[in-house]
Amino acid sequence: MTLDMFIFVFSAIVAVFGATMMISQRNPVAAVLYLIVSLVAQAVLYVQLGSVFMGAVLIIVYAGAILVLFVFVIMMLNLRGKEDLGDNSPPISRATKYIISMLMVAEFVFIVHGSVFSGPGGGMLEAETVAGFGSVEGIAKLLFTRYLYPFELTSILLLSAVVGAVVMAKRREIHEQSDSGSVSIDNDSNEGVK
Amino acid sequence: MSDYLILIPLFPLIGFLLNGLLIGRLSRPVVSTIACASVFASFVTALLSFIELTNMPASARLIEQTLFAWIPVGELNIEFGLLVDPLSAIMILVVTGVGFLIHVYSTGYMSHDKGFGRYFAYLNLFTFSMLTLVLADNFLLMFVGWEGVGLCSYLLIGFWFERKSATDAGKKAFIVNRIGDFGFLIGMFIIFWQVQSLDFAEVMARAPHAFIAGGTLVTTACLLLFVGATGKSAQIPLFVWLPDAMEGPTPVSALIHAATMVTAGVYMIARTSTLFMMAPDALMVIAIIGAATAFFAATIGLAQNDIKRVLAYSTVSQLGYMFLACGVAAFSAGVFHLMTHAFFKALLFLGSGSVIHAMSDEQDMTKMGGLKKYLPITYWTFLLATLAISGIPFFSGFFSKDEILWKSYSSLYGHPIFWVIGVVTAGMTAFYMFRLVYMTFHGKERMDDKTRKKIHESPRSMTVPLMILAVLSVVGGYVGMPHIFGVTNYFEEWLSPVLAGHEPPTHALASTSGGGAGTEMLLMALSVLLVLIAIYTARLFYNKKPELATALRGKLTGVHKTLQNKYYIDEIYTAVVVHPLIIVSIGLWKVVDVIFIDGFINTLALLYDGISQLFRHAQTGRVRSYVTVFVIGVVGILGWLVMR
Amino acid sequence: MVPISAYLIVAVVLFGIGTMGVLISRNIIVLFMCVELMLNAANLALIAFSRSLNIMDGHAFVFLVLTVAAAEAAVGLAMVITIYNNRESINIDRFNILKW
């Protein structure tokens, strides 16, 4: 087993483990922390694929900003994992849900397996990458040339998201104005993404 | 310099807007001043255009003004254009001149009515519409005026809308007119289809190439136009509305239902005479309908006791004369009679209005009599008009009526039978008119004492128009004297540029179709003789020996009853047209609409309702169940991809 | 070298876990996190394809997806707050007044 393979297997296991733990937590704060674990492992995979910048962005934006926003909201609503979430769904319903999601994964795996290995290079990654692959410069070039309009449109999307969030969380009594305050923080984090 | 044409219809429109928008805010003198002044201004402008026409060379008498492109759509290019030529010049002079006199008369007649402002607003609107009709230079604009006068007619017939009979009469007039308008519209469509234009000048110029002379299409188009004319001008079979229209104020009857609007059909036919000349069959139909209408209306007039109804049937009858003239291609004679008729019939109506006014709104002639000494001015003017309509020599009606009679005999399209009917009708006209005069102004005073005490001659505002119209009734005919008197027929010459080529030359025809000046003289003498006999009979029956009339009535009970009930035409129409329509409508409503259409829709709705009741429970409102279904869908699609 | 399919399978598995989380989670905040996880799984697949095809366009898509995720989180959490203020609950099944 090469080092490369070892890093991949380790990161993949951690990512899947983090995701699995996340969905099985009752306490939302714990769930957020497990999601961060999974994200960090994914960032390692990004770096392994040569996307150093995107790996960094993933950690900074997701782990650093968006999930912090989640934590803010959880704390603001004062959730401790002991809230009444009602009765469990009937077993048949739960079983159905497990089965269909697993079925979906199985189908995806089948399709990926069948299509990728018949693709160019037998599905193996080329050793050499184009110059500047995954670099800031390369991404910037793309975003300001070919993807200029979508890129500019994201600014409108973010703006409307900011407005929407403020409007929705506002219209409250005075003690809830802190809500919009937290929303404005998440706007700042969006700016960070940009 | 033709920019002033728009002023002619514009003045009454302004008057209408002022009076209509400021209803109830203007005092009566102001209202009447606005109304009369606007029509008078219009009259002066019309006179100016007339003078300009006379200064032009005879063949080029034409003033046009195009205001704007009204409907420019593809090939259809309709302009809002006005046109004055010798024909419309006569019409605008009659409309504004007689209209002005009637406006003045109305200020006196309507002075005590609470709808004073409304009345004059309608009257001005009518004048505007009528002027649009006669000034229009294309079919569509003419149709706008045509509908406009129909609307005003409806409004004014139902002017006293508190009376059910008045509103019913208004509705009847409107609906019957709509039937005619339908024909007019279809005729217009045919013309546009074939000629690709609705402009009068273009249609007349292109018609000889677009239509086959005497062909089915042009005949159909002409007949449809004539259907429109029968509606507006009260000819068989659509004349039933006109007698009922007498529910309106009397000046309205004079203006709309005698002098101007009802002659629109004649004007229209004269205007499109080129087309009609291409359809001899249509002309024959017109002549037959005209003669028949003249005859039947006159017979009905013999037995009516309501003063206005006699005049109404007389109008229908005289309009029949005009159509007879058009039908024998003597368009200028028709227009000539239109003009003289406008004078004396307006005078007759206004005179009867004066009588009604004096008699405290009594219209039944059997309750009048001996009014001569109370209403001298009314009497003398009325008598002059009666002489004119009866065709006594050297009054206006004599010239125009005789012209028509002679043409119906001598024209290429004429026939001696038309002449016979015309003369008999002339005799009956003289009879019922003098019957009216004798019953109203002579003999015993049959009114009650209360009414008698209130009888008074009308105010100056009413009598002056009467006198002016009386003068016109007497001298109006001298512009169109027949050739045999050795003078020029100015009227015919004046109209000849518009109608030239359509009019069979009188002299030539007189010699070819077996008559000459001698025949014309003879026929004229015959008709005058018959008229004199009729007058004498009327005098005998209704003045000297009333018992004779009673005896005759006793012998001819059946005939008299039929005539008095107007041949039961209204009843027949009700039974044949109205009732079946109502029954069919009820059937459509109760069976087709309620059971089939509503039933179908309601059943469908119930079906969907049931299905929706069943399926709406799928909408649980739970996001997760939706997502579950969604993921099942994804699994399905992926499964299909895998299986492929 | 690690074959591309290995990365894709990791992405697919993460996506499946996210889906399962959305299906079974009753906590609306966890549900949102699951959606974020699914978006990230898609991102991983995009990066892997980008590397495999040796062109960088995939990075641009990842960038756009990140933006959408951020906007979605902002609006979604604002909605959570509003709903929580009305219903005093974070149980997704209780937000079911929008039904038949």
mmCIF file of C-alpha atoms in Angstrom, chain B residues 444-593:
data_model
loop_
_atom_site.group_PDB
_atom_site.id
_atom_site.type_symbol
_atom_site.label_atom_id
_atom_site.label_comp_id
_atom_site.label_asym_id
_atom_site.label_seq_id
_atom_site.Cartn_x
_atom_site.Cartn_y
_atom_site.Cartn_z
ATOM 1 C CA LYS B 444 -117.619 70.809 -33.767
ATOM 2 C CA GLU B 445 -115.410 71.350 -30.749
ATOM 3 C CA ARG B 446 -115.328 67.907 -29.191
ATOM 4 C CA MET B 447 -112.906 68.571 -26.339
ATOM 5 C CA ASP B 448 -114.108 68.942 -22.743
ATOM 6 C CA ASP B 449 -114.496 72.339 -21.157
ATOM 7 C CA LYS B 450 -111.462 72.097 -18.968
ATOM 8 C CA THR B 451 -109.209 71.592 -21.960
ATOM 9 C CA ARG B 452 -111.015 74.217 -23.958
ATOM 10 C CA LYS B 453 -110.266 76.893 -21.414
ATOM 11 C CA LYS B 454 -106.566 76.187 -21.609
ATOM 12 C CA ILE B 455 -106.271 76.316 -25.393
ATOM 13 C CA HIS B 456 -103.800 78.963 -26.425
ATOM 14 C CA GLU B 457 -101.687 79.766 -29.438
ATOM 15 C CA SER B 458 -98.094 78.636 -29.012
ATOM 16 C CA PRO B 459 -95.335 81.054 -28.065
ATOM 17 C CA ARG B 460 -93.250 82.902 -30.594
ATOM 18 C CA SER B 461 -90.380 80.460 -30.392
ATOM 19 C CA MET B 462 -92.708 77.800 -31.775
ATOM 20 C CA THR B 463 -94.662 79.778 -34.330
ATOM 21 C CA VAL B 464 -91.706 81.443 -36.037
ATOM 22 C CA PRO B 465 -90.144 78.130 -37.080
ATOM 23 C CA LEU B 466 -93.582 77.100 -38.285
ATOM 24 C CA MET B 467 -93.818 80.146 -40.503
ATOM 25 C CA ILE B 468 -90.313 79.730 -41.902
ATOM 26 C CA LEU B 469 -91.028 76.100 -42.692
ATOM 27 C CA ALA B 470 -94.326 77.086 -44.269
ATOM 28 C CA VAL B 471 -92.515 79.404 -46.631
ATOM 29 C CA LEU B 472 -90.067 76.653 -47.482
ATOM 30 C CA SER B 473 -92.914 74.204 -48.019
ATOM 31 C CA VAL B 474 -94.453 76.521 -50.522
ATOM 32 C CA VAL B 475 -91.410 77.670 -52.449
ATOM 33 C CA GLY B 476 -89.086 74.716 -51.832
ATOM 34 C CA GLY B 477 -90.257 72.994 -54.955
ATOM 35 C CA TYR B 478 -89.330 75.696 -57.413
ATOM 36 C CA VAL B 479 -85.710 74.584 -57.556
ATOM 37 C CA GLY B 480 -86.786 71.399 -59.252
ATOM 38 C CA MET B 481 -89.535 72.264 -61.689
ATOM 39 C CA PRO B 482 -90.152 69.742 -64.408
ATOM 40 C CA HIS B 483 -88.902 70.442 -67.897
ATOM 41 C CA ILE B 484 -92.313 70.609 -69.411
ATOM 42 C CA PHE B 485 -92.877 73.973 -67.786
ATOM 43 C CA GLY B 486 -90.082 75.229 -69.959
ATOM 44 C CA VAL B 487 -87.662 75.928 -67.151
ATOM 45 C CA THR B 488 -84.407 74.320 -66.084
ATOM 46 C CA ASN B 489 -84.601 71.716 -63.393
ATOM 47 C CA TYR B 490 -81.918 73.290 -61.228
ATOM 48 C CA PHE B 491 -82.094 70.538 -58.686
ATOM 49 C CA GLU B 492 -81.468 67.751 -61.121
ATOM 50 C CA GLU B 493 -78.688 69.703 -62.757
ATOM 51 C CA TRP B 494 -77.124 70.384 -59.386
ATOM 52 C CA LEU B 495 -77.066 66.717 -58.518
ATOM 53 C CA SER B 496 -76.063 65.508 -61.947
ATOM 54 C CA PRO B 497 -72.275 65.410 -61.281
ATOM 55 C CA VAL B 498 -72.847 62.999 -58.402
ATOM 56 C CA LEU B 499 -75.512 60.899 -59.990
ATOM 57 C CA ALA B 500 -74.625 61.475 -63.627
ATOM 58 C CA GLY B 501 -74.740 58.514 -65.890
ATOM 59 C CA HIS B 502 -77.278 56.874 -63.652
ATOM 60 C CA GLU B 503 -80.159 59.096 -64.494
ATOM 61 C CA PRO B 504 -81.904 58.110 -67.683
ATOM 62 C CA PRO B 505 -82.338 61.402 -69.508
ATOM 63 C CA THR B 506 -85.941 62.446 -69.138
ATOM 64 C CA HIS B 507 -86.600 63.634 -72.632
ATOM 65 C CA ALA B 508 -84.995 60.783 -74.425
ATOM 66 C CA LEU B 509 -86.855 58.301 -72.320
ATOM 67 C CA ALA B 510 -90.090 60.145 -72.595
ATOM 68 C CA SER B 511 -89.939 59.638 -76.285
ATOM 69 C CA THR B 512 -88.649 56.072 -76.248
ATOM 70 C CA SER B 513 -90.871 54.526 -73.628
ATOM 71 C CA GLY B 514 -93.973 55.824 -75.255
ATOM 72 C CA GLY B 515 -94.604 59.191 -73.739
ATOM 73 C CA GLY B 516 -93.766 62.783 -74.309
ATOM 74 C CA ALA B 517 -94.505 66.158 -72.859
ATOM 75 C CA GLY B 518 -98.140 65.551 -73.710
ATOM 76 C CA THR B 519 -98.251 62.309 -71.735
ATOM 77 C CA GLU B 520 -96.533 63.938 -68.828
ATOM 78 C CA MET B 521 -99.085 66.734 -68.816
ATOM 79 C CA LEU B 522 -101.914 64.276 -69.017
ATOM 80 C CA LEU B 523 -100.623 62.134 -66.181
ATOM 81 C CA MET B 524 -100.030 65.199 -64.076
ATOM 82 C CA ALA B 525 -103.554 66.404 -64.673
ATOM 83 C CA LEU B 526 -104.911 62.986 -63.787
ATOM 84 C CA SER B 527 -103.112 62.871 -60.486
ATOM 85 C CA VAL B 528 -104.161 66.414 -59.618
ATOM 86 C CA LEU B 529 -107.735 65.539 -60.424
ATOM 87 C CA LEU B 530 -107.625 62.493 -58.218
ATOM 88 C CA VAL B 531 -106.156 64.550 -55.389
ATOM 89 C CA LEU B 532 -108.903 67.138 -55.716
ATOM 90 C CA ILE B 533 -111.552 64.433 -55.628
ATOM 91 C CA ALA B 534 -109.918 62.983 -52.539
ATOM 92 C CA ILE B 535 -109.941 66.365 -50.868
ATOM 93 C CA TYR B 536 -113.549 66.910 -51.701
ATOM 94 C CA THR B 537 -114.439 63.475 -50.327
ATOM 95 C CA ALA B 538 -112.597 64.230 -47.134
ATOM 96 C CA ARG B 539 -114.455 67.513 -46.842
ATOM 97 C CA LEU B 540 -117.729 65.714 -47.421
ATOM 98 C CA PHE B 541 -117.029 62.968 -44.912
ATOM 99 C CA TYR B 542 -115.437 64.871 -42.105
ATOM 100 C CA ASN B 543 -116.802 68.357 -42.380
ATOM 101 C CA LYS B 544 -120.084 68.638 -44.223
ATOM 102 C CA LYS B 545 -121.745 65.300 -43.636
ATOM 103 C CA PRO B 546 -120.015 63.288 -40.930
ATOM 104 C CA GLU B 547 -122.944 60.862 -40.956
ATOM 105 C CA LEU B 548 -121.780 59.675 -44.386
ATOM 106 C CA ALA B 549 -118.461 58.647 -42.957
ATOM 107 C CA THR B 550 -120.188 56.850 -40.110
ATOM 108 C CA ALA B 551 -122.430 55.052 -42.539
ATOM 109 C CA LEU B 552 -119.525 54.028 -44.700
ATOM 110 C CA ARG B 553 -117.636 52.820 -41.676
ATOM 111 C CA GLY B 554 -120.663 50.763 -40.715
ATOM 112 C CA LYS B 555 -120.702 49.093 -44.083
ATOM 113 C CA LEU B 556 -117.008 48.399 -44.176
ATOM 114 C CA THR B 557 -116.511 47.366 -40.571
ATOM 115 C CA GLY B 558 -114.040 44.632 -41.436
ATOM 116 C CA VAL B 559 -111.875 46.787 -43.644
ATOM 117 C CA HIS B 560 -111.953 49.653 -41.214
ATOM 118 C CA LYS B 561 -110.966 47.463 -38.307
ATOM 119 C CA THR B 562 -108.125 45.971 -40.266
ATOM 120 C CA LEU B 563 -106.852 49.385 -41.212
ATOM 121 C CA GLN B 564 -107.263 50.776 -37.738
ATOM 122 C CA ASN B 565 -105.252 47.882 -36.413
ATOM 123 C CA LYS B 566 -102.580 48.452 -39.048
ATOM 124 C CA TYR B 567 -103.249 45.154 -40.820
ATOM 125 C CA TYR B 568 -102.374 43.456 -37.520
ATOM 126 C CA ILE B 569 -98.766 43.663 -38.597
ATOM 127 C CA ASP B 570 -97.524 44.010 -35.047
ATOM 128 C CA GLU B 571 -99.608 41.052 -33.969
ATOM 129 C CA ILE B 572 -98.380 38.995 -36.891
ATOM 130 C CA TYR B 573 -94.769 39.859 -36.139
ATOM 131 C CA THR B 574 -95.323 38.986 -32.534
ATOM 132 C CA ALA B 575 -96.812 35.653 -33.437
ATOM 133 C CA VAL B 576 -94.424 34.782 -36.244
ATOM 134 C CA VAL B 577 -91.128 36.218 -35.091
ATOM 135 C CA VAL B 578 -91.158 37.279 -31.484
ATOM 136 C CA HIS B 579 -92.979 34.356 -29.900
ATOM 137 C CA PRO B 580 -91.047 31.629 -31.678
ATOM 138 C CA LEU B 581 -87.860 33.431 -30.734
ATOM 139 C CA ILE B 582 -88.922 33.557 -27.119
ATOM 140 C CA ILE B 583 -89.917 29.912 -27.139
ATOM 141 C CA VAL B 584 -86.652 28.892 -28.772
ATOM 142 C CA SER B 585 -84.742 31.045 -26.315
ATOM 143 C CA ILE B 586 -86.501 29.485 -23.368
ATOM 144 C CA GLY B 587 -85.766 26.077 -24.849
ATOM 145 C CA LEU B 588 -82.119 26.990 -25.260
ATOM 146 C CA TRP B 589 -81.992 28.246 -21.728
ATOM 147 C CA LYS B 590 -83.872 25.497 -19.926
ATOM 148 C CA VAL B 591 -82.705 22.548 -21.997
ATOM 149 C CA VAL B 592 -79.482 23.272 -23.785
ATOM 150 C CA ASP B 593 -77.939 25.608 -21.281
#
